[in-house]
């Protein structure tokens, strides 16, 4: 059985996902996004980690960037830049949509966020921190679950053994339907067929 760390749960009607994962450039020699999601981490801790990582990468640390990082960390599911901006704009009136987008990209570059592709080439983001892992993204509810490196370890071994290929980096995100949404759909289908 694969070790799975559960992410947050979204409300019904989340956006659907598809396509290839687009991750940050970091953690050479390691796959996935190289970190676990920061849900449940306090705002002060998120700000401290964010400031440290941005400075280390030579990027500016601003109150707006820290606010975006805290809002992303508090999100129970993946969110687009637009969704995050809409959530934040009442409390942060001077925060522009472009600032949110650029900040999410900066957070992805320093390994504090993971970018997931949705239908229509729109990206959603999820907050991250160590240890290394990959993602299972539900296209129905938007929940993102973390799966450890064990999931792809055999692929790495076989590539080395059978093809002589040494994998240095892998960013894997699997898109589908989570257990709960599958059960909900089955229950709804059973209810519809049981009524006739």
Coordinates of C-alpha atoms in Angstrom, one line a residue:
X1 CA 0.0 0.0 0.0
X2 CA 1.3 3.4 -0.9
X3 CA 1.8 6.0 1.8
X4 CA -0.7 8.9 1.2
X5 CA -0.9 12.1 3.1
X6 CA -4.3 13.7 2.8
X7 CA -4.7 17.3 1.7
X8 CA -7.7 19.5 2.4
X9 CA -11.2 18.9 1.1
X10 CA -12.9 21.4 -1.2
X11 CA -16.5 22.2 -1.6
X12 CA -18.4 20.4 -4.4
X13 CA -18.1 21.8 -7.9
X14 CA -14.3 22.3 -7.9
X15 CA -12.5 22.9 -11.2
X16 CA -11.5 19.9 -13.3
X17 CA -7.8 19.2 -13.9
X18 CA -6.0 17.6 -16.7
X19 CA -2.7 17.7 -18.5
X20 CA 0.9 17.6 -17.5
X21 CA 2.2 18.9 -14.2
X22 CA 4.3 22.0 -14.4
X23 CA 6.5 22.2 -11.3
X24 CA 9.2 24.5 -10.0
X25 CA 12.8 24.1 -10.8
X26 CA 14.4 22.8 -7.7
X27 CA 15.6 19.9 -5.7
X28 CA 17.7 18.4 -8.6
X29 CA 17.9 14.7 -8.3
X30 CA 14.6 14.4 -6.6
X31 CA 11.2 14.1 -8.1
X32 CA 7.8 15.7 -7.4
X33 CA 7.8 19.1 -5.8
X34 CA 10.2 18.0 -3.0
X35 CA 7.9 19.1 -0.1
X36 CA 4.7 18.5 1.7
X37 CA 1.8 20.9 1.8
X38 CA 1.8 23.7 4.4
X39 CA -1.9 23.4 5.4
X40 CA -2.3 23.8 9.1
X41 CA 0.9 25.8 9.5
X42 CA 0.5 29.0 11.4
X43 CA 0.6 32.3 9.6
X44 CA 3.7 33.5 11.5
X45 CA 5.6 30.3 10.6
X46 CA 4.5 30.6 6.9
X47 CA 5.8 34.2 6.8
X48 CA 9.1 33.3 8.4
X49 CA 9.7 30.4 6.0
X50 CA 8.5 32.4 3.0
X51 CA 10.8 35.3 3.8
X52 CA 13.8 33.1 4.3
X53 CA 13.2 31.2 1.0
X54 CA 12.6 34.3 -1.0
X55 CA 15.7 36.0 0.4
X56 CA 17.8 33.0 -0.2
X57 CA 16.7 33.0 -3.9
X58 CA 17.5 36.7 -4.1
X59 CA 13.9 37.8 -4.4
X60 CA 12.1 40.6 -2.7
X61 CA 10.2 40.1 0.5
X62 CA 7.1 42.3 0.7
X63 CA 4.0 42.3 2.9
X64 CA 1.9 41.5 -0.1
X65 CA 4.0 38.4 -1.0
X66 CA 3.8 37.2 2.6
X67 CA 0.0 37.8 2.6
X68 CA -0.3 35.7 -0.6
X69 CA 1.8 32.9 0.8
X70 CA -0.3 32.9 4.0
X71 CA -3.6 32.8 2.0
X72 CA -2.3 30.0 -0.2
X73 CA -1.2 28.0 2.9
X74 CA -4.7 28.4 4.4
X75 CA -6.5 27.1 1.3
X76 CA -7.9 23.6 1.8
X77 CA -7.6 22.9 -1.9
X78 CA -5.7 24.0 -5.0
X79 CA -6.6 27.6 -6.1
X80 CA -6.1 29.7 -9.2
X81 CA -4.5 33.1 -9.0
X82 CA -7.9 34.6 -9.8
X83 CA -9.6 32.7 -7.0
X84 CA -6.9 33.6 -4.5
X85 CA -7.1 37.3 -5.5
X86 CA -10.9 37.3 -5.2
X87 CA -10.6 35.9 -1.6
X88 CA -7.9 38.4 -0.6
X89 CA -9.0 41.6 -2.3
X90 CA -11.5 42.8 0.4
X91 CA -8.8 42.6 3.2
X92 CA -5.9 43.7 0.9
X93 CA -7.4 46.5 -1.2
X94 CA -4.1 47.5 -2.8
X95 CA -3.3 43.9 -3.9
X96 CA -3.5 43.6 -7.6
X97 CA -4.3 40.4 -9.5
X98 CA -1.0 40.6 -11.4
X99 CA 0.8 40.7 -8.0
X100 CA -0.9 37.6 -6.9
X101 CA 0.0 35.8 -10.1
X102 CA 3.7 36.9 -10.0
X103 CA 3.9 36.0 -6.3
X104 CA 2.5 32.5 -6.9
X105 CA 5.1 32.0 -9.7
X106 CA 7.8 33.2 -7.3
X107 CA 6.6 30.9 -4.6
X108 CA 6.7 28.0 -7.1
X109 CA 10.3 28.9 -8.2
X110 CA 11.5 28.7 -4.6
X111 CA 9.7 25.5 -3.8
X112 CA 6.9 26.9 -1.6
X113 CA 4.1 26.2 -4.0
X114 CA 3.3 23.7 -6.7
X115 CA 1.6 24.7 -10.0
X116 CA -1.0 22.2 -11.3
X117 CA -2.6 22.6 -14.8
X118 CA -6.4 22.7 -15.1
X119 CA -8.6 22.5 -18.2
X120 CA -8.1 25.5 -20.5
X121 CA -4.4 25.9 -19.6
X122 CA -5.2 27.6 -16.4
X123 CA -2.9 26.9 -13.4
X124 CA -3.9 26.2 -9.9
X125 CA -1.5 26.3 -6.9
X126 CA -1.0 24.5 -3.7
X127 CA 1.3 25.5 -0.8
X128 CA 4.2 23.1 -0.2
X129 CA 7.1 22.4 2.2
X130 CA 9.5 19.3 2.7
X131 CA 9.6 16.2 2.5
X132 CA 9.6 15.2 -1.1
X133 CA 6.4 13.8 -2.6
X134 CA 4.1 13.7 -5.7
X135 CA 0.4 14.7 -6.0
X136 CA -3.0 13.1 -6.6
X137 CA -5.3 15.9 -7.8
X138 CA -9.1 15.2 -7.8
X139 CA -10.7 16.8 -10.9
X140 CA -14.1 16.9 -9.2
X141 CA -13.5 18.5 -5.8
X142 CA -10.0 20.0 -6.2
X143 CA -8.5 18.0 -3.3
X144 CA -4.8 17.4 -3.6
X145 CA -3.3 14.4 -1.8
X146 CA 0.4 13.8 -1.4
X147 CA 2.0 10.5 -2.3
X148 CA 5.5 9.6 -1.2
X149 CA 8.5 8.8 -3.5
X150 CA 7.8 5.1 -3.1
X151 CA 5.2 5.5 -5.8
X152 CA 7.8 6.2 -8.5
X153 CA 10.9 4.4 -7.0
X154 CA 10.3 1.3 -9.1
X155 CA 10.2 3.4 -12.3
X156 CA 13.5 5.0 -11.4
X157 CA 15.1 1.5 -10.7
X158 CA 13.8 0.1 -14.0
X159 CA 14.9 3.0 -16.0
X160 CA 18.4 2.6 -14.6
X161 CA 18.5 -1.2 -14.9
X162 CA 16.8 -1.7 -18.2
X163 CA 17.7 1.5 -20.1
X164 CA 20.8 2.7 -18.4
X165 CA 19.0 6.0 -17.8
X166 CA 19.6 7.9 -14.5
X167 CA 16.6 10.0 -13.6
X168 CA 17.7 13.2 -12.0
X169 CA 14.3 14.9 -11.6
X170 CA 10.7 14.0 -11.8
X171 CA 7.6 16.0 -11.2
X172 CA 4.5 13.8 -11.2
X173 CA 1.0 14.9 -10.6
X174 CA -1.8 12.4 -11.2
X175 CA -5.2 13.7 -12.2
X176 CA -8.4 11.7 -11.6
X177 CA -11.3 11.3 -9.1
X178 CA -10.6 10.8 -5.4
X179 CA -12.2 8.0 -3.3
X180 CA -14.8 10.2 -1.7
X181 CA -16.0 11.7 -5.1
X182 CA -16.0 8.2 -6.6
X183 CA -18.2 7.0 -3.7
X184 CA -20.5 10.0 -4.0
X185 CA -21.0 9.4 -7.7
X186 CA -21.7 5.7 -7.1
X187 CA -24.2 6.5 -4.4
X188 CA -25.9 9.1 -6.6
X189 CA -26.0 6.6 -9.5
X190 CA -27.4 3.9 -7.2
X191 CA -30.1 6.3 -5.9
X192 CA -31.1 7.2 -9.5
X193 CA -31.4 3.6 -10.6
X194 CA -33.1 2.5 -7.3
X195 CA -35.9 5.0 -7.7
X196 CA -37.4 3.6 -11.0

